[in-house]
Amino acid sequence: MRLVVAKCAVDYSGRLDAHLPMAVRLLMVKADGSVLVHSDGGSYKPLNWMAAPCRTTLLEVSEDDARAGITEIWQVQATKDDGKLIIRIGEVFHDIDHAFGVDPGLTKDGVEAHLQELLAAQVPDILGTGWKLLRREYPTPIGPVDLVVFDPDGLPWAIEVKRVGGIDGVEQLGRYLELLGREPALKNIRGIFAAQQIRPQAKTLAHDRDIRTLLLDYTTMRGMDDSADKLF
């Protein structure tokens, strides 16, 4: 991971346009290519970001930018759509690289682990007749996805299970799908984000990325007497 603390201005263009004026911020460049822009305050969320897959290139600094104190210009271009970040960097205070190694992944709490176990056992009851479980904890290079299943047409789906579903969980599933889709047997795999509660922002992001959402009723799943699960 590369961490850069610098004065910078950020412009995003894509579905929406956004601008961050020049200020001191933290630029985080992850090993998968993701770029996140953080401020020293507010919530844990970045002010702006570009998730993988994306490509970062250095643009030529114009004379006008140079006179304004700009030393580098990063262009971060999404590979799946036309989203783009332009980051103009001025004074750099810190610029370090650190290798994190392979992350073991998140250890689920008791409820989350039990939700995964119950869903695996009840795939046709919850998802519908003809759906079949391939495997729980299907391995990827960055950790296992909770379930891989096949729909009645024989098409593969990856399911990530959370107790409370947030944006981070959707991003996690997106990374799994990117890697799983490289396997010939799982080509064109799609995703289902399943949780007891799904935050509105996470649901919006999931649908934007063509990931379905599934609400899980833990009490009902333990009895399977009156399923209230909803797949959107």
mmCIF file with all atom_site columns, N, CA and C in Angstrom, residues 135-176:
data_model
loop_
_atom_site.group_PDB
_atom_site.id
_atom_site.type_symbol
_atom_site.label_atom_id
_atom_site.label_alt_id
_atom_site.label_comp_id
_atom_site.label_asym_id
_atom_site.label_entity_id
_atom_site.label_seq_id
_atom_site.pdbx_PDB_ins_code
_atom_site.Cartn_x
_atom_site.Cartn_y
_atom_site.Cartn_z
_atom_site.occupancy
_atom_site.B_iso_or_equiv
_atom_site.pdbx_formal_charge
_atom_site.auth_seq_id
_atom_site.auth_comp_id
_atom_site.auth_asym_id
_atom_site.auth_atom_id
_atom_site.pdbx_PDB_model_num
ATOM 1   N N  . ARG A 1 135 ? -20.467 -24.741 -2.941  1.00 0.00 ? 135 ARG A N  1
ATOM 2   C CA . ARG A 1 135 ? -19.517 -24.843 -1.834  1.00 0.00 ? 135 ARG A CA 1
ATOM 3   C C  . ARG A 1 135 ? -19.662 -23.650 -0.903  1.00 0.00 ? 135 ARG A C  1
ATOM 4   N N  . ARG A 1 136 ? -19.442 -23.893 0.379   1.00 0.00 ? 136 ARG A N  1
ATOM 5   C CA . ARG A 1 136 ? -19.245 -22.815 1.352   1.00 0.00 ? 136 ARG A CA 1
ATOM 6   C C  . ARG A 1 136 ? -17.766 -22.448 1.386   1.00 0.00 ? 136 ARG A C  1
ATOM 7   N N  . GLU A 1 137 ? -17.482 -21.171 1.776   1.00 0.00 ? 137 GLU A N  1
ATOM 8   C CA . GLU A 1 137 ? -16.102 -20.698 1.922   1.00 0.00 ? 137 GLU A CA 1
ATOM 9   C C  . GLU A 1 137 ? -15.282 -21.005 0.667   1.00 0.00 ? 137 GLU A C  1
ATOM 10  N N  . TYR A 1 138 ? -15.805 -20.585 -0.480  1.00 0.00 ? 138 TYR A N  1
ATOM 11  C CA . TYR A 1 138 ? -15.103 -20.831 -1.753  1.00 0.00 ? 138 TYR A CA 1
ATOM 12  C C  . TYR A 1 138 ? -13.857 -19.949 -1.798  1.00 0.00 ? 138 TYR A C  1
ATOM 13  N N  . PRO A 1 139 ? -12.676 -20.529 -2.025  1.00 0.00 ? 139 PRO A N  1
ATOM 14  C CA . PRO A 1 139 ? -11.429 -19.751 -1.907  1.00 0.00 ? 139 PRO A CA 1
ATOM 15  C C  . PRO A 1 139 ? -11.207 -18.787 -3.079  1.00 0.00 ? 139 PRO A C  1
ATOM 16  N N  . THR A 1 140 ? -10.628 -17.632 -2.754  1.00 0.00 ? 140 THR A N  1
ATOM 17  C CA . THR A 1 140 ? -10.106 -16.697 -3.744  1.00 0.00 ? 140 THR A CA 1
ATOM 18  C C  . THR A 1 140 ? -8.728  -16.252 -3.244  1.00 0.00 ? 140 THR A C  1
ATOM 19  N N  . PRO A 1 141 ? -7.939  -15.581 -4.068  1.00 0.00 ? 141 PRO A N  1
ATOM 20  C CA . PRO A 1 141 ? -6.613  -15.135 -3.619  1.00 0.00 ? 141 PRO A CA 1
ATOM 21  C C  . PRO A 1 141 ? -6.644  -14.144 -2.460  1.00 0.00 ? 141 PRO A C  1
ATOM 22  N N  . ILE A 1 142 ? -7.797  -13.515 -2.193  1.00 0.00 ? 142 ILE A N  1
ATOM 23  C CA . ILE A 1 142 ? -7.875  -12.535 -1.108  1.00 0.00 ? 142 ILE A CA 1
ATOM 24  C C  . ILE A 1 142 ? -8.773  -12.999 0.029   1.00 0.00 ? 142 ILE A C  1
ATOM 25  N N  . GLY A 1 143 ? -9.105  -14.282 0.050   1.00 0.00 ? 143 GLY A N  1
ATOM 26  C CA . GLY A 1 143 ? -9.948  -14.815 1.101   1.00 0.00 ? 143 GLY A CA 1
ATOM 27  C C  . GLY A 1 143 ? -11.178 -15.474 0.518   1.00 0.00 ? 143 GLY A C  1
ATOM 28  N N  . PRO A 1 144 ? -11.881 -16.278 1.334   1.00 0.00 ? 144 PRO A N  1
ATOM 29  C CA . PRO A 1 144 ? -13.018 -17.041 0.809   1.00 0.00 ? 144 PRO A CA 1
ATOM 30  C C  . PRO A 1 144 ? -14.303 -16.219 0.755   1.00 0.00 ? 144 PRO A C  1
ATOM 31  N N  . VAL A 1 145 ? -15.074 -16.420 -0.314  1.00 0.00 ? 145 VAL A N  1
ATOM 32  C CA . VAL A 1 145 ? -16.430 -15.878 -0.368  1.00 0.00 ? 145 VAL A CA 1
ATOM 33  C C  . VAL A 1 145 ? -17.344 -16.882 0.334   1.00 0.00 ? 145 VAL A C  1
ATOM 34  N N  . ASP A 1 146 ? -18.406 -16.408 0.961   1.00 0.00 ? 146 ASP A N  1
ATOM 35  C CA . ASP A 1 146 ? -19.199 -17.268 1.844   1.00 0.00 ? 146 ASP A CA 1
ATOM 36  C C  . ASP A 1 146 ? -19.816 -18.469 1.129   1.00 0.00 ? 146 ASP A C  1
ATOM 37  N N  . LEU A 1 147 ? -20.511 -18.218 0.011   1.00 0.00 ? 147 LEU A N  1
ATOM 38  C CA . LEU A 1 147 ? -21.162 -19.309 -0.708  1.00 0.00 ? 147 LEU A CA 1
ATOM 39  C C  . LEU A 1 147 ? -21.011 -19.100 -2.210  1.00 0.00 ? 147 LEU A C  1
ATOM 40  N N  . VAL A 1 148 ? -20.891 -20.190 -2.932  1.00 0.00 ? 148 VAL A N  1
ATOM 41  C CA . VAL A 1 148 ? -21.056 -20.175 -4.381  1.00 0.00 ? 148 VAL A CA 1
ATOM 42  C C  . VAL A 1 148 ? -22.181 -21.144 -4.711  1.00 0.00 ? 148 VAL A C  1
ATOM 43  N N  . VAL A 1 149 ? -23.169 -20.670 -5.475  1.00 0.00 ? 149 VAL A N  1
ATOM 44  C CA . VAL A 1 149 ? -24.340 -21.474 -5.803  1.00 0.00 ? 149 VAL A CA 1
ATOM 45  C C  . VAL A 1 149 ? -24.597 -21.406 -7.312  1.00 0.00 ? 149 VAL A C  1
ATOM 46  N N  . PHE A 1 150 ? -25.455 -22.303 -7.783  1.00 0.00 ? 150 PHE A N  1
ATOM 47  C CA . PHE A 1 150 ? -25.898 -22.276 -9.176  1.00 0.00 ? 150 PHE A CA 1
ATOM 48  C C  . PHE A 1 150 ? -27.404 -22.084 -9.214  1.00 0.00 ? 150 PHE A C  1
ATOM 49  N N  . ASP A 1 151 ? -27.861 -21.246 -10.141 1.00 0.00 ? 151 ASP A N  1
ATOM 50  C CA . ASP A 1 151 ? -29.304 -21.019 -10.277 1.00 0.00 ? 151 ASP A CA 1
ATOM 51  C C  . ASP A 1 151 ? -29.909 -22.119 -11.151 1.00 0.00 ? 151 ASP A C  1
ATOM 52  N N  . PRO A 1 152 ? -31.237 -22.124 -11.355 1.00 0.00 ? 152 PRO A N  1
ATOM 53  C CA . PRO A 1 152 ? -31.864 -23.203 -12.140 1.00 0.00 ? 152 PRO A CA 1
ATOM 54  C C  . PRO A 1 152 ? -31.341 -23.318 -13.567 1.00 0.00 ? 152 PRO A C  1
ATOM 55  N N  . ASP A 1 153 ? -30.760 -22.235 -14.107 1.00 0.00 ? 153 ASP A N  1
ATOM 56  C CA . ASP A 1 153 ? -30.204 -22.280 -15.464 1.00 0.00 ? 153 ASP A CA 1
ATOM 57  C C  . ASP A 1 153 ? -28.747 -22.716 -15.484 1.00 0.00 ? 153 ASP A C  1
ATOM 58  N N  . GLY A 1 154 ? -28.213 -23.063 -14.304 1.00 0.00 ? 154 GLY A N  1
ATOM 59  C CA . GLY A 1 154 ? -26.829 -23.505 -14.222 1.00 0.00 ? 154 GLY A CA 1
ATOM 60  C C  . GLY A 1 154 ? -25.816 -22.389 -14.196 1.00 0.00 ? 154 GLY A C  1
ATOM 61  N N  . LEU A 1 155 ? -26.264 -21.136 -13.946 1.00 0.00 ? 155 LEU A N  1
ATOM 62  C CA . LEU A 1 155 ? -25.365 -19.993 -13.898 1.00 0.00 ? 155 LEU A CA 1
ATOM 63  C C  . LEU A 1 155 ? -24.841 -19.784 -12.479 1.00 0.00 ? 155 LEU A C  1
ATOM 64  N N  . PRO A 1 156 ? -23.554 -19.423 -12.334 1.00 0.00 ? 156 PRO A N  1
ATOM 65  C CA . PRO A 1 156 ? -22.964 -19.305 -10.995 1.00 0.00 ? 156 PRO A CA 1
ATOM 66  C C  . PRO A 1 156 ? -23.267 -17.976 -10.331 1.00 0.00 ? 156 PRO A C  1
ATOM 67  N N  . TRP A 1 157 ? -23.400 -18.006 -8.996  1.00 0.00 ? 157 TRP A N  1
ATOM 68  C CA . TRP A 1 157 ? -23.616 -16.820 -8.169  1.00 0.00 ? 157 TRP A CA 1
ATOM 69  C C  . TRP A 1 157 ? -22.752 -16.940 -6.918  1.00 0.00 ? 157 TRP A C  1
ATOM 70  N N  . ALA A 1 158 ? -22.154 -15.831 -6.518  1.00 0.00 ? 158 ALA A N  1
ATOM 71  C CA . ALA A 1 158 ? -21.413 -15.776 -5.255  1.00 0.00 ? 158 ALA A CA 1
ATOM 72  C C  . ALA A 1 158 ? -22.263 -15.011 -4.249  1.00 0.00 ? 158 ALA A C  1
ATOM 73  N N  . ILE A 1 159 ? -22.307 -15.508 -3.032  1.00 0.00 ? 159 ILE A N  1
ATOM 74  C CA . ILE A 1 159 ? -23.113 -14.876 -1.981  1.00 0.00 ? 159 ILE A CA 1
ATOM 75  C C  . ILE A 1 159 ? -22.204 -14.496 -0.817  1.00 0.00 ? 159 ILE A C  1
ATOM 76  N N  . GLU A 1 160 ? -22.257 -13.230 -0.417  1.00 0.00 ? 160 GLU A N  1
ATOM 77  C CA . GLU A 1 160 ? -21.545 -12.764 0.772   1.00 0.00 ? 160 GLU A CA 1
ATOM 78  C C  . GLU A 1 160 ? -22.586 -12.462 1.842   1.00 0.00 ? 160 GLU A C  1
ATOM 79  N N  . VAL A 1 161 ? -22.378 -13.013 3.043   1.00 0.00 ? 161 VAL A N  1
ATOM 80  C CA . VAL A 1 161 ? -23.359 -12.920 4.125   1.00 0.00 ? 161 VAL A CA 1
ATOM 81  C C  . VAL A 1 161 ? -22.852 -12.000 5.227   1.00 0.00 ? 161 VAL A C  1
ATOM 82  N N  . LYS A 1 162 ? -23.684 -11.057 5.640   1.00 0.00 ? 162 LYS A N  1
ATOM 83  C CA . LYS A 1 162 ? -23.367 -10.154 6.739   1.00 0.00 ? 162 LYS A CA 1
ATOM 84  C C  . LYS A 1 162 ? -24.555 -10.088 7.698   1.00 0.00 ? 162 LYS A C  1
ATOM 85  N N  . ARG A 1 163 ? -24.241 -9.702  8.923   1.00 0.00 ? 163 ARG A N  1
ATOM 86  C CA . ARG A 1 163 ? -25.340 -9.427  9.863   1.00 0.00 ? 163 ARG A CA 1
ATOM 87  C C  . ARG A 1 163 ? -25.969 -8.085  9.513   1.00 0.00 ? 163 ARG A C  1
ATOM 88  N N  . VAL A 1 164 ? -25.127 -7.055  9.397   1.00 0.00 ? 164 VAL A N  1
ATOM 89  C CA . VAL A 1 164 ? -25.561 -5.739  8.933   1.00 0.00 ? 164 VAL A CA 1
ATOM 90  C C  . VAL A 1 164 ? -24.750 -5.415  7.685   1.00 0.00 ? 164 VAL A C  1
ATOM 91  N N  . GLY A 1 165 ? -25.403 -5.216  6.581   1.00 0.00 ? 165 GLY A N  1
ATOM 92  C CA . GLY A 1 165 ? -24.727 -5.015  5.312   1.00 0.00 ? 165 GLY A CA 1
ATOM 93  C C  . GLY A 1 165 ? -24.439 -3.551  5.033   1.00 0.00 ? 165 GLY A C  1
ATOM 94  N N  . GLY A 1 166 ? -23.166 -3.206  4.887   1.00 0.00 ? 166 GLY A N  1
ATOM 95  C CA . GLY A 1 166 ? -22.750 -1.846  4.560   1.00 0.00 ? 166 GLY A CA 1
ATOM 96  C C  . GLY A 1 166 ? -22.002 -1.802  3.244   1.00 0.00 ? 166 GLY A C  1
ATOM 97  N N  . ILE A 1 167 ? -21.557 -0.603  2.884   1.00 0.00 ? 167 ILE A N  1
ATOM 98  C CA . ILE A 1 167 ? -20.842 -0.400  1.626   1.00 0.00 ? 167 ILE A CA 1
ATOM 99  C C  . ILE A 1 167 ? -19.588 -1.273  1.556   1.00 0.00 ? 167 ILE A C  1
ATOM 100 N N  . ASP A 1 168 ? -18.881 -1.408  2.678   1.00 0.00 ? 168 ASP A N  1
ATOM 101 C CA . ASP A 1 168 ? -17.649 -2.208  2.682   1.00 0.00 ? 168 ASP A CA 1
ATOM 102 C C  . ASP A 1 168 ? -17.918 -3.646  2.255   1.00 0.00 ? 168 ASP A C  1
ATOM 103 N N  . GLY A 1 169 ? -19.055 -4.191  2.690   1.00 0.00 ? 169 GLY A N  1
ATOM 104 C CA . GLY A 1 169 ? -19.401 -5.558  2.316   1.00 0.00 ? 169 GLY A CA 1
ATOM 105 C C  . GLY A 1 169 ? -19.671 -5.702  0.830   1.00 0.00 ? 169 GLY A C  1
ATOM 106 N N  . VAL A 1 170 ? -20.319 -4.688  0.246   1.00 0.00 ? 170 VAL A N  1
ATOM 107 C CA . VAL A 1 170 ? -20.567 -4.709  -1.198  1.00 0.00 ? 170 VAL A CA 1
ATOM 108 C C  . VAL A 1 170 ? -19.242 -4.647  -1.957  1.00 0.00 ? 170 VAL A C  1
ATOM 109 N N  . GLU A 1 171 ? -18.339 -3.766  -1.493  1.00 0.00 ? 171 GLU A N  1
ATOM 110 C CA . GLU A 1 171 ? -17.021 -3.663  -2.122  1.00 0.00 ? 171 GLU A CA 1
ATOM 111 C C  . GLU A 1 171 ? -16.279 -4.999  -2.019  1.00 0.00 ? 171 GLU A C  1
ATOM 112 N N  . GLN A 1 172 ? -16.376 -5.641  -0.866  1.00 0.00 ? 172 GLN A N  1
ATOM 113 C CA . GLN A 1 172 ? -15.722 -6.932  -0.662  1.00 0.00 ? 172 GLN A CA 1
ATOM 114 C C  . GLN A 1 172 ? -16.243 -7.963  -1.653  1.00 0.00 ? 172 GLN A C  1
ATOM 115 N N  . LEU A 1 173 ? -17.562 -8.036  -1.802  1.00 0.00 ? 173 LEU A N  1
ATOM 116 C CA . LEU A 1 173 ? -18.147 -8.984  -2.746  1.00 0.00 ? 173 LEU A CA 1
ATOM 117 C C  . LEU A 1 173 ? -17.725 -8.653  -4.175  1.00 0.00 ? 173 LEU A C  1
ATOM 118 N N  . GLY A 1 174 ? -17.649 -7.370  -4.495  1.00 0.00 ? 174 GLY A N  1
ATOM 119 C CA . GLY A 1 174 ? -17.217 -6.970  -5.831  1.00 0.00 ? 174 GLY A CA 1
ATOM 120 C C  . GLY A 1 174 ? -15.816 -7.469  -6.152  1.00 0.00 ? 174 GLY A C  1
ATOM 121 N N  . ARG A 1 175 ? -14.917 -7.399  -5.157  1.00 0.00 ? 175 ARG A N  1
ATOM 122 C CA . ARG A 1 175 ? -13.556 -7.901  -5.374  1.00 0.00 ? 175 ARG A CA 1
ATOM 123 C C  . ARG A 1 175 ? -13.554 -9.417  -5.588  1.00 0.00 ? 175 ARG A C  1
ATOM 124 N N  . TYR A 1 176 ? -14.374 -10.125 -4.803  1.00 0.00 ? 176 TYR A N  1
ATOM 125 C CA . TYR A 1 176 ? -14.471 -11.569 -4.989  1.00 0.00 ? 176 TYR A CA 1
ATOM 126 C C  . TYR A 1 176 ? -14.972 -11.904 -6.396  1.00 0.00 ? 176 TYR A C  1
#
